[in-house]
Structures are given as structure tokens and as C-alpha cells.
Tab-separated table of C-alpha atoms in Angstrom:
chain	number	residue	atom	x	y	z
A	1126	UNK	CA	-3.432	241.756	-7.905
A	1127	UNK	CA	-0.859	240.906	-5.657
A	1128	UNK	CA	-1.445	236.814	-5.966
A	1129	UNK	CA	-1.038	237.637	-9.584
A	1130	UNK	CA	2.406	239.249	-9.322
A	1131	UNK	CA	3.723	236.520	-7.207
A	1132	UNK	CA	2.498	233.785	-9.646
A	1133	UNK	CA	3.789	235.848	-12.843
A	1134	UNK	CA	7.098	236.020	-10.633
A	1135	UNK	CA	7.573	232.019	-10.171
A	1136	UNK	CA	6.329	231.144	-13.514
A	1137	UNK	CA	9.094	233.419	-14.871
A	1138	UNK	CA	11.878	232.024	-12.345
A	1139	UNK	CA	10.720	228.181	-13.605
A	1140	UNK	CA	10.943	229.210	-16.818
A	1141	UNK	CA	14.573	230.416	-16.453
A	1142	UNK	CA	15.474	227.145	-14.351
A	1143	UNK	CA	13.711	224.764	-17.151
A	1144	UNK	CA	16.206	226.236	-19.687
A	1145	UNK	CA	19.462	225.764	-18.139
A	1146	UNK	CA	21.526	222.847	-19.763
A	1147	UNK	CA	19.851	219.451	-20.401
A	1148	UNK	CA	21.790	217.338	-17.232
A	1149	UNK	CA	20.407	214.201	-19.126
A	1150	UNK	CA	22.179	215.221	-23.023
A	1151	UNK	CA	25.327	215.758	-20.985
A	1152	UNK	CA	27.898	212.728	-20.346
A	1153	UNK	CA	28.210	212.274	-16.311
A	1154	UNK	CA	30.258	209.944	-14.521
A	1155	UNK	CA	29.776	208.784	-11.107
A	1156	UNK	CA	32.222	210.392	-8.775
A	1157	UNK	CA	30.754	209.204	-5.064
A	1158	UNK	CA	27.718	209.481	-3.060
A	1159	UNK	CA	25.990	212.150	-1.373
A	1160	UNK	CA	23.529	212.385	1.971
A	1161	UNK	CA	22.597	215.318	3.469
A	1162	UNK	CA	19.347	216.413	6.082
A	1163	UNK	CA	17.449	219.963	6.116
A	1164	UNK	CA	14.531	221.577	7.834
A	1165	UNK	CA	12.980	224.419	6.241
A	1166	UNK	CA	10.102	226.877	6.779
A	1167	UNK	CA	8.633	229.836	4.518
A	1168	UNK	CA	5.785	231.585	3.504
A	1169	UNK	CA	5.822	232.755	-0.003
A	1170	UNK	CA	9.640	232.916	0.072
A	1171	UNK	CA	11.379	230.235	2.271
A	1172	UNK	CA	14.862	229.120	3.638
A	1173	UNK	CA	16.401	225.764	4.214
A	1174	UNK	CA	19.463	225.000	6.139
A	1175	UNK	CA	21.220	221.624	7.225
A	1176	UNK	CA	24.342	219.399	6.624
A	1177	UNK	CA	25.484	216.462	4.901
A	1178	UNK	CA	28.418	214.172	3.915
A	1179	UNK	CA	29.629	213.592	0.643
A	1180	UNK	CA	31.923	210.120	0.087
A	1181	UNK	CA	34.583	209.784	-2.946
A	1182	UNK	CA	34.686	206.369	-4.712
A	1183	UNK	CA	38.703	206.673	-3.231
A	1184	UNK	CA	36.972	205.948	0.075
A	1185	UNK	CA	37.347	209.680	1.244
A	1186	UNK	CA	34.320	211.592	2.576
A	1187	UNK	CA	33.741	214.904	3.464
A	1188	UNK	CA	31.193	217.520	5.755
A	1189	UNK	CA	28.763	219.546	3.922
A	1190	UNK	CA	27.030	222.662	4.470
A	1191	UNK	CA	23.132	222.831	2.378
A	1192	UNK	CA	21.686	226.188	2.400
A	1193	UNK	CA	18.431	227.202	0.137
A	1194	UNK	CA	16.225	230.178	-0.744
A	1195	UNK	CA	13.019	229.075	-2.285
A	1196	UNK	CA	10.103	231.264	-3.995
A	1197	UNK	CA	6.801	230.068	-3.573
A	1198	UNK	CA	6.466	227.963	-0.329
A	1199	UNK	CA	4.477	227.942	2.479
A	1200	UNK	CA	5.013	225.672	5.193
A	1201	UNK	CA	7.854	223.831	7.481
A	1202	UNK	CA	9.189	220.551	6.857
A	1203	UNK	CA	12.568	218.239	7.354
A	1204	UNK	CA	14.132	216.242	4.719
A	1205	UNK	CA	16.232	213.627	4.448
A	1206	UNK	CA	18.080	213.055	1.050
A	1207	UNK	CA	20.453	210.420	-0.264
A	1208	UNK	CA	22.028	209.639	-3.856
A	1209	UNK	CA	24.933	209.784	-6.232
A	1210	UNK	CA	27.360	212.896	-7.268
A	1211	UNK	CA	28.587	212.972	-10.617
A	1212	UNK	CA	31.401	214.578	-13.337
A	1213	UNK	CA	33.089	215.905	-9.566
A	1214	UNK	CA	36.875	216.187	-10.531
A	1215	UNK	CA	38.009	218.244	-7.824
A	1216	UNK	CA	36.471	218.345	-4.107
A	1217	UNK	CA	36.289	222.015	-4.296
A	1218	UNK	CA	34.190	221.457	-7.557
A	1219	UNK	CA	31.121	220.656	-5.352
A	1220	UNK	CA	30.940	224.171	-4.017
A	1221	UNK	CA	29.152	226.513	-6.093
A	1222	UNK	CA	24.659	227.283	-6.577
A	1223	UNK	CA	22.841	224.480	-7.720
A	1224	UNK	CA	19.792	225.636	-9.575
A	1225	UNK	CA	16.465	223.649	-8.900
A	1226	UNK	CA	12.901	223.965	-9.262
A	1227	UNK	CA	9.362	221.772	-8.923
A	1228	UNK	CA	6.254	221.490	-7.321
A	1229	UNK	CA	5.157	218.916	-4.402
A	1230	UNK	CA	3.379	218.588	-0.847
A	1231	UNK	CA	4.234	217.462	2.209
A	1232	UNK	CA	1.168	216.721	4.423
A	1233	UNK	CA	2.765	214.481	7.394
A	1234	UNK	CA	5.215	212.599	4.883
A	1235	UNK	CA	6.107	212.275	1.427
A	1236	UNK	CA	9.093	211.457	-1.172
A	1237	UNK	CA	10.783	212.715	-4.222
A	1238	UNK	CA	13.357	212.714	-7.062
A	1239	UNK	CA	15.912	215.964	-7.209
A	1240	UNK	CA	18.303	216.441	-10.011
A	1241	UNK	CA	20.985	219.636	-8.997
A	1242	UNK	CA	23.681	221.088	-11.164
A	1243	UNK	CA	26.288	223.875	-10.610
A	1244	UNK	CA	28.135	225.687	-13.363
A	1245	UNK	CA	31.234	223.573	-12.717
A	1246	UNK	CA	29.153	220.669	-14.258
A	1247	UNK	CA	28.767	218.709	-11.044
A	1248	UNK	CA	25.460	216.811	-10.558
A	1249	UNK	CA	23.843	215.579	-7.999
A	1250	UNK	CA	20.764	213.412	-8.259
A	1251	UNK	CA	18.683	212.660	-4.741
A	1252	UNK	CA	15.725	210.663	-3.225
A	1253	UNK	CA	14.171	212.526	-0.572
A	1254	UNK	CA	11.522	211.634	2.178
A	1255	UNK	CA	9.943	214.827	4.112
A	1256	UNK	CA	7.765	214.929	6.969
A	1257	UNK	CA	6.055	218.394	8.092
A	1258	UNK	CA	3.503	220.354	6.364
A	1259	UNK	CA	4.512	222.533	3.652
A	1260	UNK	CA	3.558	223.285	-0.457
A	1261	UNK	CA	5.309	224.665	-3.143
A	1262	UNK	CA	5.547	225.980	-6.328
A	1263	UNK	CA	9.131	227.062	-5.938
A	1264	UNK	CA	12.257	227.885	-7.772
A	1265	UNK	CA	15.097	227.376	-5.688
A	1266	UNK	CA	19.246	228.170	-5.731
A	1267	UNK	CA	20.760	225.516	-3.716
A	1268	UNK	CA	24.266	226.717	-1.543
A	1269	UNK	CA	26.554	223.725	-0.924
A	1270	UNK	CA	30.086	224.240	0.988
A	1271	UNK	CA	32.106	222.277	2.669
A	1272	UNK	CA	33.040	222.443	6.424
């Protein structure tokens, strides 16, 4: 009964995540690029922490602070993630809760795709490699800050 609650629970919090705004019918402009690392461990509700840098296309760059809460996970892991920021027309505008969700493994190594966006319209697409040992079926809210 219990199992059953928890998987009617993440079903309904992917649900809410799939029907956010479509971040590919929306017109995006490339604004810089972004890299950040995290580690992360949970069972059935996790947390990831770790920094990163984003850079400007004015040559500027600037620290970051990633924080997560994740439903659904079991497991600890690192990841390393790099790729481009877009539609960011103020530095401040890349503070805020990115809302995410998905489903994946990591069983020594493995590598993904990530597509963020915050409710000031900034979007952040990612490639990530992780090493540990972890599995999800998560919904996540991703923190970002700068330091």
C-alpha cells in the first residue's frame, strides 16, 4: 500500500512537470554557456548539492550555487554537466527553481540530456555524465544562485 502511494505521488508530480510551457514552441536565444558538478544521494526522496560557472557571450562569467530535491531516487552518484543558457537578459535572471523531471540509471557510469526552465524564461539545456549507483523515477525543482 505504501509502494502504491509513493508511485501515485511521482506519477502525479511528472504529470504537473510534463505540462509546464513547451521550452521547444518558445523562441530562445543563446545568452552563454553553463558548467556546473553535483553529488547527490537519496532514498525515495533525495538531495543534490554542488557548484558551477556560468560564462556571458560578453566574455563575463560568474560562480554558481546548484541545489536539488528529487522524489523518487535511490542511490548516490556525481555528475558532471555542461551546455548552453538561453533568453538570460539579466544575470540575476538565472536565479529562480528550475522544474525538471525523467527517469535514468547510473550503474558505475552513464550520460544524459537535461532541458531546465525557470519562470523568468531562462533555459538551460545540459549533457551530463554520472558515475555512482543510483535510479530514479524523479521529479525534481532545481535551486540555482549565484555566489
Amino acid at each position: 500500500m505504501r509502494f502504491a502511494k509513493t508511485f501515485a505521488f511521482l506519477i502525479a508530480i511528472g504529470l504537473v512537470v510534463a505540462s509546464g510551457p513547451s521550452v521547444d514552441a518558445q523562441k530562445k536565444y543563446r545568452s552563454g554557456s553553463i558548467s556546473f558538478n553535483t553529488k547527490s544521494i537519496g532514498f525515495l526522496f533525495g538531495y543534490e548539492w554542488g557548484y558551477g560557472t556560468v560564462k556571458l557571450n560578453n566574455g563575463r562569467s560568474y560562480r554558481l550555487r546548484i541545489r536539488m530535491l528529487k522524489a523518487g531516487v535511490i542511490g548516490v552518484e556525481s555528475v558532471s554537466a555542461a551546455g548552453s543558457v538561453y533568453n538570460l537578459r539579466n544575470i540575476r535572471d538565472i536565479e529562480g527553481t528550475y522544474a525538471a523531471g525523467g527517469a535514468g540509471a547510473t550503474l558505475g557510469g552513464g550520460a544524459g540530456f537535461a532541458t531546465l526552465q525557470n519562470a523568468k524564461g531562462v533555459i538551460i539545456e545540459v549533457r551530463e555524465t554520472s558515475a555512482g549507483l543510483a535510479a530514479k523515477i524523479a521529479a525534481s525543482g532545481v535551486q540555482v544562485r549565484l555566489r
